[in-house]
Amino acid sequence: MSHLIRNILIAILAVGIVGMGVWGYKEHNEKNAILIQAENTYQRSFHELSYHMDLLHDKIGTALAMNSPTSLSPQLIEIWRITSEALSNVGQLPLTLLPFNKTEGFLSNIGDFTYRTAVRDLDTEPLSKKEMRTLRDLYGQAHDIKNELRQVQHLVLDNNLRWMDVQLALATQDEQADNTIIDGLKTVEKKVEGYAEGNDDSPLIGPNTEDHTFENVKGKKISEQEALEQGQRIFHIKDTSKVKVTKTGDGATNPLYSLSYEENDKRAYMDISEKGGHPITLLVNRTMDEKKLSLNDGYEAARKYIKKLGLDQMVLLQSAEYDDTGVYSFIYEDNGVRVYPDSVDVKVALDNGDIIGLTTRNFYMNHKKRDIPQPEISKEEAERSLNPNLKIHEDFVAIVENDLGKEVLVYEFLGTLDDDTYRIFINANDGKEEIVEKLGHAEMNFSGI
């Protein structure tokens, strides 16, 4: 009997071992299949990126040779489409941990430029000399980037390199690893960064600040010492010896003092206008204590702070809470008309109510005295342009910037469709749908750029 039981147990154990082996083999195959699929996706995306950069270079060159608006507009739209494809390719590469933002920004700026110029009437408003010069610069820059990507592509194919190794190296932050792909992409990024540094006046590299001075900055010029004292108050520190102060160079469109401070777990950065000493951007990183304030408490702190800065007639547009901090977006209201270009964003620590983020750049660049006309169509006429299934909750009259960067008077409708919330802007003169926004919960940009 015991012999029989022993045989049964051996048989069960054998079946178990075989089962485990089969399961392990199957799981191994499934993991391999996933890895192969990911590798194939990365390889395809990179080779498509190289192809699209080749195509982009050729299309920009063709646009330079064109003289007819009838031909040029479709060509610019085609360039815009290709840049979108290239950006999509970049987004599918394992570059989350590798800074590649300069290259993405370069592509985005090309797309913005070509789209804005393509949709305007080139018969009445042809490309300016500056725009043609920019297009020629982009042609040369696209050529260099194309060649750098081709070099990386050659190395990938010649040495049978794997993108999964890139992902592993980035995830483990193995700086000692000799990764040809990472080194090649860093070279591409440095090349684009060089263009950005050498083209500060270009409307395509970084924000377009042409004709965008701080129109509403008032007051006398402040000294470096006065800027330092103001930073001391805002940073809540006693020792100013650890605060670094730099000033923008002579001839800068918007002269600023930049202050930076770092000690223990606290890092802070701020830009202050030389004229008037107005805070333009502020960002404070520190360890957060236990949350003690509500989102509404944070709003009160933000509202009082911007009022103290002399920013009146500001209304709350939206607020959100992230990691025990409140984020608040305000816009200027001119006699009941909401002026979106004149915006201010504030970030408040909900442990003690400190202001830890601020950007007033949009306000000071855009704010001015406006002669706002009356709408040419009624609110009811504007509503006819909306989806009939949209349930409207609020409506306003507002000023927004359209795709061409021009201010337009609109009716603003806030409504819901199914479970989603939308903000829709209808042109108050002709009923055209200007902008449709699906409201999410993305945090505002406090980089000041």
Coordinates of C-alpha atoms in Angstrom, one line a residue:
M1 CA 0.0 0.0 0.0
S2 CA 2.8 2.4 0.9
H3 CA 4.5 1.5 -2.3
L4 CA 1.4 2.4 -4.3
I5 CA 1.1 5.7 -2.4
R6 CA 4.7 6.5 -3.1
N7 CA 4.2 5.8 -6.9
I8 CA 1.1 8.0 -6.9
L9 CA 3.1 10.8 -5.2
I10 CA 5.9 10.5 -7.7
A11 CA 3.5 10.6 -10.6
I12 CA 1.8 13.7 -9.2
L13 CA 5.2 15.3 -8.6
A14 CA 6.3 14.4 -12.2
V15 CA 3.1 15.9 -13.6
G16 CA 3.7 19.0 -11.5
I17 CA 7.2 19.4 -12.7
V18 CA 6.2 18.9 -16.4
G19 CA 3.3 21.4 -15.8
M20 CA 5.7 23.9 -14.3
G21 CA 8.0 23.4 -17.2
V22 CA 5.3 23.9 -19.8
W23 CA 4.0 27.0 -17.9
G24 CA 7.5 28.4 -17.7
Y25 CA 8.2 27.7 -21.3
K26 CA 4.9 29.3 -22.3
E27 CA 5.5 32.4 -20.1
H28 CA 9.1 32.7 -21.6
N29 CA 7.7 32.6 -25.1
E30 CA 5.0 35.2 -24.2
K31 CA 7.7 37.5 -22.7
N32 CA 9.9 37.1 -25.8
A33 CA 6.9 37.8 -28.0
I34 CA 6.2 41.1 -26.1
L35 CA 9.9 42.1 -26.3
I36 CA 10.1 41.3 -30.0
Q37 CA 6.9 43.3 -30.6
A38 CA 8.3 46.3 -28.6
E39 CA 11.7 46.1 -30.4
N40 CA 9.9 46.0 -33.8
T41 CA 7.8 49.1 -32.9
Y42 CA 11.0 51.0 -31.8
Q43 CA 12.9 50.0 -35.0
R44 CA 9.9 51.0 -37.2
S45 CA 9.4 54.3 -35.5
F46 CA 13.1 55.3 -35.7
H47 CA 13.4 54.3 -39.4
E48 CA 10.2 56.2 -40.1
L49 CA 11.6 59.2 -38.2
S50 CA 14.7 59.2 -40.4
Y51 CA 12.5 58.9 -43.5
H52 CA 10.3 61.8 -42.5
M53 CA 13.3 64.0 -41.8
D54 CA 14.6 63.2 -45.3
L55 CA 11.2 64.1 -46.7
L56 CA 10.9 67.2 -44.6
H57 CA 14.3 68.5 -45.9
D58 CA 13.2 67.9 -49.5
K59 CA 9.8 69.5 -49.1
I60 CA 11.2 72.6 -47.5
G61 CA 13.7 72.9 -50.3
T62 CA 10.9 72.6 -52.8
A63 CA 8.9 75.3 -51.0
L64 CA 11.9 77.7 -51.3
A65 CA 11.8 77.3 -55.1
M66 CA 8.1 78.0 -55.4
N67 CA 6.8 81.4 -56.3
S68 CA 3.0 80.8 -56.7
P69 CA 0.8 81.0 -53.6
T70 CA -1.5 78.4 -55.3
S71 CA 1.4 75.9 -55.1
L72 CA 3.0 77.2 -51.9
S73 CA 0.0 76.8 -49.6
P74 CA -0.4 73.1 -50.2
Q75 CA 3.3 72.6 -49.9
L76 CA 3.4 74.3 -46.5
I77 CA 0.4 72.1 -45.4
E78 CA 2.4 69.0 -46.5
I79 CA 5.4 70.1 -44.5
W80 CA 3.1 70.6 -41.5
R81 CA 1.7 67.1 -42.0
I82 CA 5.2 65.5 -42.2
T83 CA 6.3 67.2 -39.0
S84 CA 3.3 65.8 -37.3
E85 CA 4.3 62.3 -38.5
A86 CA 7.9 62.9 -37.3
L87 CA 6.6 64.0 -33.9
S88 CA 4.5 60.9 -33.7
N89 CA 7.6 58.7 -34.5
V90 CA 9.6 60.4 -31.7
G91 CA 6.7 59.8 -29.3
Q92 CA 6.9 56.0 -29.9
L93 CA 10.6 55.8 -29.1
P94 CA 11.8 54.8 -25.6
L95 CA 13.1 58.3 -24.8
T96 CA 11.0 59.2 -21.7
L97 CA 14.2 59.4 -19.6
L98 CA 16.4 60.9 -22.3
P99 CA 15.9 64.6 -22.8
F100 CA 14.9 65.0 -26.5
N101 CA 12.7 68.1 -26.0
K102 CA 14.9 70.4 -28.2
T103 CA 14.3 68.2 -31.2
E104 CA 10.6 67.8 -30.5
G105 CA 10.4 71.6 -30.0
F106 CA 12.2 72.1 -33.3
L107 CA 9.7 69.9 -35.1
S108 CA 6.7 71.5 -33.4
N109 CA 7.9 75.0 -34.3
I110 CA 8.3 74.1 -38.0
G111 CA 4.8 72.7 -37.9
D112 CA 3.3 75.8 -36.2
F113 CA 5.1 78.1 -38.7
T114 CA 4.1 76.3 -41.8
Y115 CA 0.5 75.8 -40.6
R116 CA 0.0 79.5 -39.7
T117 CA 1.5 80.7 -43.0
A118 CA -0.4 78.1 -45.1
V119 CA -3.9 79.0 -43.8
R120 CA -3.6 82.7 -44.4
D121 CA -4.2 84.3 -47.9
L122 CA -0.7 84.3 -49.4
D123 CA -2.1 86.4 -52.4
T124 CA -2.7 89.3 -50.2
E125 CA -0.1 88.6 -47.5
P126 CA 2.8 86.7 -49.1
L127 CA 5.8 85.4 -47.1
S128 CA 7.9 88.2 -45.7
K129 CA 11.7 88.5 -46.2
K130 CA 12.1 87.3 -42.6
E131 CA 9.9 84.3 -43.1
M132 CA 11.8 83.4 -46.3
R133 CA 15.1 83.7 -44.4
T134 CA 13.7 81.5 -41.7
L135 CA 12.6 78.9 -44.2
R136 CA 16.1 78.9 -45.7
D137 CA 17.6 78.5 -42.2
L138 CA 15.3 75.6 -41.5
Y139 CA 16.3 74.0 -44.8
G140 CA 19.9 73.9 -43.7
Q141 CA 19.1 72.8 -40.2
A142 CA 16.9 70.0 -41.5
H143 CA 19.8 68.9 -43.7
D144 CA 22.1 68.6 -40.7
I145 CA 19.6 66.8 -38.5
K146 CA 18.7 64.4 -41.3
N147 CA 22.4 63.5 -41.7
E148 CA 22.9 62.9 -38.0
L149 CA 19.9 60.6 -37.9
R150 CA 21.1 58.8 -41.0
Q151 CA 24.4 58.2 -39.2
V152 CA 22.6 56.7 -36.2
Q153 CA 20.5 54.6 -38.6
H154 CA 23.6 53.4 -40.3
L155 CA 25.2 52.3 -37.0
V156 CA 21.9 50.6 -35.9
L157 CA 21.7 48.5 -39.1
D158 CA 25.4 47.9 -39.5
N159 CA 25.9 46.7 -35.9
N160 CA 22.5 45.1 -35.4
L161 CA 21.8 47.3 -32.4
R162 CA 18.7 46.8 -30.3
W163 CA 16.4 49.6 -29.0
M164 CA 15.5 47.4 -26.0
D165 CA 19.1 47.9 -24.8
V166 CA 18.5 51.7 -25.0
Q167 CA 15.4 51.3 -22.8
L168 CA 17.3 49.2 -20.3
A169 CA 20.2 51.7 -20.2
L170 CA 17.9 54.6 -19.6
A171 CA 15.8 52.8 -17.0
T172 CA 18.8 51.8 -15.0
Q173 CA 20.6 55.1 -15.6
D174 CA 23.7 53.2 -16.5
E175 CA 26.0 56.1 -17.5
Q176 CA 29.0 53.8 -18.0
A177 CA 27.2 51.8 -20.7
D178 CA 28.6 52.4 -24.1
N179 CA 25.3 52.8 -26.0
T180 CA 25.8 54.0 -29.6
I181 CA 22.1 54.9 -30.1
I182 CA 22.0 57.1 -27.0
D183 CA 25.2 58.8 -27.9
G184 CA 23.9 59.4 -31.4
L185 CA 20.6 60.9 -30.3
K186 CA 22.4 63.1 -27.8
T187 CA 24.5 64.5 -30.7
V188 CA 21.2 65.2 -32.6
E189 CA 19.9 67.1 -29.5
K190 CA 23.1 69.1 -29.1
K191 CA 22.9 70.0 -32.8
V192 CA 19.4 71.4 -32.4
E193 CA 20.3 73.1 -29.1
G194 CA 23.1 74.9 -31.1
Y195 CA 20.5 76.3 -33.5
A196 CA 18.3 77.5 -30.6
E197 CA 21.3 79.3 -29.0
G198 CA 22.3 80.9 -32.3
N199 CA 18.9 81.9 -33.4
D200 CA 17.4 83.9 -30.6
D201 CA 15.6 86.2 -33.0
S202 CA 14.0 83.5 -35.0
P203 CA 10.2 83.1 -34.6
L204 CA 10.7 79.4 -34.8
I205 CA 13.2 78.7 -32.1
G206 CA 11.6 79.1 -28.7
P207 CA 8.7 81.5 -28.2
N208 CA 8.0 84.2 -30.7
T209 CA 8.7 87.4 -28.8
E210 CA 8.8 89.6 -31.9
D211 CA 6.7 92.8 -31.0
H212 CA 6.1 91.1 -27.6
T213 CA 7.6 93.4 -25.0
F214 CA 6.2 93.7 -21.5
E215 CA 3.7 96.3 -22.5
N216 CA 2.1 96.7 -19.1
V217 CA 5.2 96.8 -16.9
K218 CA 5.3 100.1 -15.0
G219 CA 7.7 101.7 -12.5
K220 CA 11.3 102.7 -12.2
K221 CA 14.2 100.5 -12.9
I222 CA 15.4 98.5 -9.9
S223 CA 19.0 97.6 -9.0
E224 CA 20.5 94.1 -8.6
Q225 CA 20.5 94.6 -4.8
E226 CA 16.8 95.5 -4.9
A227 CA 16.1 92.4 -6.9
L228 CA 18.0 90.3 -4.4
E229 CA 16.0 91.8 -1.5
Q230 CA 12.8 91.0 -3.3
G231 CA 13.9 87.4 -3.9
Q232 CA 14.8 87.1 -0.2
R233 CA 11.3 88.0 0.8
I234 CA 9.6 85.7 -1.7
F235 CA 12.0 82.8 -1.1
H236 CA 11.5 83.2 2.7
I237 CA 15.2 83.1 3.5
K238 CA 17.5 85.1 5.8
D239 CA 20.9 84.4 4.2
T240 CA 21.2 85.9 0.7
S241 CA 24.8 84.7 0.1
K242 CA 23.4 81.6 -1.5
V243 CA 21.2 83.5 -4.0
K244 CA 22.7 83.8 -7.4
V245 CA 21.6 86.9 -9.5
T246 CA 22.2 87.3 -13.2
K247 CA 20.9 90.0 -15.6
T248 CA 19.9 89.7 -19.2
G249 CA 22.4 91.2 -21.7
D250 CA 22.3 94.7 -23.1
G251 CA 19.6 95.3 -25.7
A252 CA 17.3 92.5 -24.4
T253 CA 13.7 92.9 -25.4
N254 CA 12.6 92.4 -21.8
P255 CA 15.4 93.1 -19.3
L256 CA 15.2 90.8 -16.4
Y257 CA 17.0 89.7 -13.2
S258 CA 17.2 85.9 -12.8
L259 CA 17.5 84.7 -9.2
S260 CA 18.3 81.1 -8.2
Y261 CA 18.6 79.6 -4.7
E262 CA 19.4 76.1 -3.4
E263 CA 19.8 74.8 0.1
N264 CA 19.1 71.4 1.6
D265 CA 15.8 70.2 0.1
K266 CA 14.7 73.6 -1.2
R267 CA 15.4 75.0 -4.7
A268 CA 13.9 78.2 -6.0
Y269 CA 14.1 80.2 -9.2
M270 CA 12.6 83.5 -10.1
D271 CA 12.6 86.1 -13.0
I272 CA 12.0 89.8 -12.0
S273 CA 11.5 92.6 -14.5
E274 CA 14.2 95.3 -14.3
K275 CA 11.5 97.9 -14.8
G276 CA 9.2 98.0 -11.8
G277 CA 10.6 94.9 -10.2
H278 CA 7.6 92.7 -11.1
P279 CA 7.8 88.9 -10.6
I280 CA 7.5 87.3 -14.0
T281 CA 8.1 83.7 -13.1
L282 CA 8.6 81.9 -9.8
L283 CA 9.2 78.2 -9.1
V284 CA 9.9 76.7 -5.7
N285 CA 10.7 73.0 -5.2
R286 CA 10.6 71.8 -1.6
T287 CA 9.5 68.9 0.6
M288 CA 5.7 69.2 1.3
D289 CA 4.5 68.8 4.8
E290 CA 1.0 67.4 5.7
K291 CA -1.8 69.1 3.9
K292 CA -3.7 71.5 6.1
L293 CA -5.5 73.8 3.6
S294 CA -8.4 73.2 1.2
L295 CA -8.3 74.0 -2.5
N296 CA -10.5 77.0 -1.8
D297 CA -8.1 78.2 0.9
G298 CA -5.3 78.0 -1.7
Y299 CA -7.4 80.0 -4.1
E300 CA -7.8 82.8 -1.5
A301 CA -4.0 82.8 -1.0
A302 CA -3.5 83.0 -4.7
R303 CA -6.1 85.7 -5.2
K304 CA -4.7 87.9 -2.5
Y305 CA -1.2 87.4 -3.8
I306 CA -1.9 88.6 -7.4
K307 CA -3.9 91.5 -6.0
K308 CA -0.9 92.5 -3.9
L309 CA 1.1 92.4 -7.1
G310 CA -1.2 95.0 -8.5
L311 CA -3.0 92.6 -10.9
D312 CA -6.7 93.7 -10.6
Q313 CA -9.8 92.6 -12.4
M314 CA -8.6 89.0 -12.5
V315 CA -11.1 86.2 -12.4
L316 CA -10.5 82.5 -11.7
L317 CA -10.7 80.3 -14.9
Q318 CA -9.9 76.9 -13.4
S319 CA -8.3 75.3 -10.4
A320 CA -6.9 71.8 -9.7
E321 CA -5.0 70.0 -6.9
Y322 CA -1.8 68.0 -7.5
D323 CA 0.3 66.4 -4.8
D324 CA -1.0 68.7 -2.0
T325 CA -0.5 71.8 -4.1
G326 CA -3.3 74.0 -5.6
V327 CA -2.9 75.2 -9.2
Y328 CA -5.0 78.3 -10.2
S329 CA -5.4 80.0 -13.6
F330 CA -6.7 83.5 -13.7
I331 CA -7.6 85.7 -16.7
Y332 CA -8.3 89.4 -17.0
E333 CA -11.9 90.6 -17.2
D334 CA -12.6 93.9 -19.1
N335 CA -16.1 95.2 -18.5
G336 CA -17.5 91.7 -18.4
V337 CA -15.4 90.4 -21.3
R338 CA -13.0 87.6 -20.4
V339 CA -9.6 88.3 -22.0
Y340 CA -7.8 84.9 -22.4
P341 CA -4.4 86.3 -23.6
D342 CA -4.0 88.2 -20.3
S343 CA -3.5 85.2 -18.1
V344 CA -1.7 84.6 -14.8
D345 CA -1.1 81.1 -13.3
V346 CA -0.4 80.6 -9.6
K347 CA 0.7 77.5 -7.6
V348 CA 0.0 77.3 -3.8
A349 CA 1.4 74.9 -1.2
L350 CA -1.5 73.5 0.7
D351 CA 0.6 72.7 3.8
N352 CA 1.1 76.4 4.7
G353 CA -0.3 78.6 1.9
D354 CA 3.1 79.6 0.4
I355 CA 3.2 80.7 -3.2
I356 CA 5.5 78.2 -4.9
G357 CA 4.7 78.9 -8.5
L358 CA 3.8 81.9 -10.6
T359 CA 3.9 83.0 -14.2
T360 CA 2.7 86.5 -15.2
R361 CA 4.5 86.5 -18.6
N362 CA 1.4 86.2 -20.7
F363 CA -0.3 89.1 -18.8
Y364 CA 2.6 91.5 -19.1
M365 CA 3.2 90.6 -22.8
N366 CA -0.4 90.9 -23.9
H367 CA -2.2 93.3 -21.6
K368 CA -3.2 96.6 -23.1
K369 CA -6.1 99.0 -23.4
R370 CA -8.5 97.5 -25.9
D371 CA -11.4 99.0 -27.8
I372 CA -13.7 96.0 -27.6
P373 CA -16.5 96.1 -30.2
Q374 CA -20.0 94.9 -29.8
P375 CA -20.7 91.3 -31.1
E376 CA -22.3 91.4 -34.6
I377 CA -24.4 88.3 -34.0
S378 CA -26.5 87.4 -30.9
K379 CA -25.7 84.7 -28.4
E380 CA -28.6 82.7 -29.7
E381 CA -27.3 82.9 -33.3
A382 CA -23.9 81.7 -32.0
E383 CA -25.5 78.7 -30.3
R384 CA -26.8 77.4 -33.6
S385 CA -23.1 76.6 -34.5
L386 CA -22.9 74.2 -31.5
N387 CA -23.6 70.5 -31.5
P388 CA -27.3 70.2 -30.6
N389 CA -26.5 67.4 -28.2
L390 CA -24.2 69.7 -26.1
K391 CA -25.8 70.7 -22.8
I392 CA -24.7 74.3 -22.1
H393 CA -24.0 75.2 -18.5
E394 CA -22.4 78.6 -18.8
D395 CA -21.7 81.2 -21.5
F396 CA -19.5 84.4 -21.7
V397 CA -18.2 86.9 -24.1
A398 CA -14.5 86.6 -24.4
I399 CA -11.4 87.5 -26.4
V400 CA -9.1 84.6 -27.6
E401 CA -6.2 84.2 -30.0
N402 CA -7.1 82.2 -33.1
D403 CA -4.8 79.9 -35.0
L404 CA -3.1 82.8 -36.7
G405 CA -2.3 84.4 -33.4
K406 CA -4.8 87.2 -33.8
E407 CA -7.3 88.3 -31.2
V408 CA -10.9 87.7 -32.0
L409 CA -14.1 88.4 -30.1
V410 CA -16.1 85.2 -29.3
Y411 CA -18.9 83.7 -27.4
E412 CA -17.6 81.2 -25.0
F413 CA -19.8 78.2 -24.1
L414 CA -19.1 75.7 -21.4
G415 CA -21.0 72.5 -21.8
T416 CA -21.2 68.7 -21.5
L417 CA -21.6 65.9 -24.0
D418 CA -22.1 62.5 -22.4
D419 CA -19.5 62.4 -19.6
D420 CA -17.1 64.9 -21.1
T421 CA -16.9 68.7 -20.6
Y422 CA -16.0 71.1 -23.4
R423 CA -15.2 74.8 -23.8
I424 CA -16.2 76.1 -27.2
F425 CA -15.5 79.5 -28.7
I426 CA -17.7 80.8 -31.5
N427 CA -16.7 83.9 -33.4
A428 CA -19.0 86.7 -32.3
N429 CA -19.0 88.3 -35.8
D430 CA -19.6 85.5 -38.2
G431 CA -20.6 82.4 -36.1
K432 CA -17.5 80.5 -37.1
E433 CA -16.2 77.8 -34.7
E434 CA -12.8 79.2 -33.5
I435 CA -11.6 76.8 -30.8
V436 CA -13.0 73.6 -29.2
E437 CA -11.3 72.4 -26.0
K438 CA -12.0 69.1 -24.2
L439 CA -11.4 70.0 -20.6
G440 CA -8.9 67.8 -18.8
H441 CA -6.7 68.1 -15.7
A442 CA -3.3 69.0 -17.1
E443 CA -1.2 71.2 -14.8
M444 CA -0.2 74.6 -16.1
N445 CA 3.3 75.4 -17.3
F446 CA 5.3 77.3 -14.7
S447 CA 8.5 77.3 -16.8
G448 CA 7.6 80.8 -17.9
I449 CA 8.3 79.9 -21.5

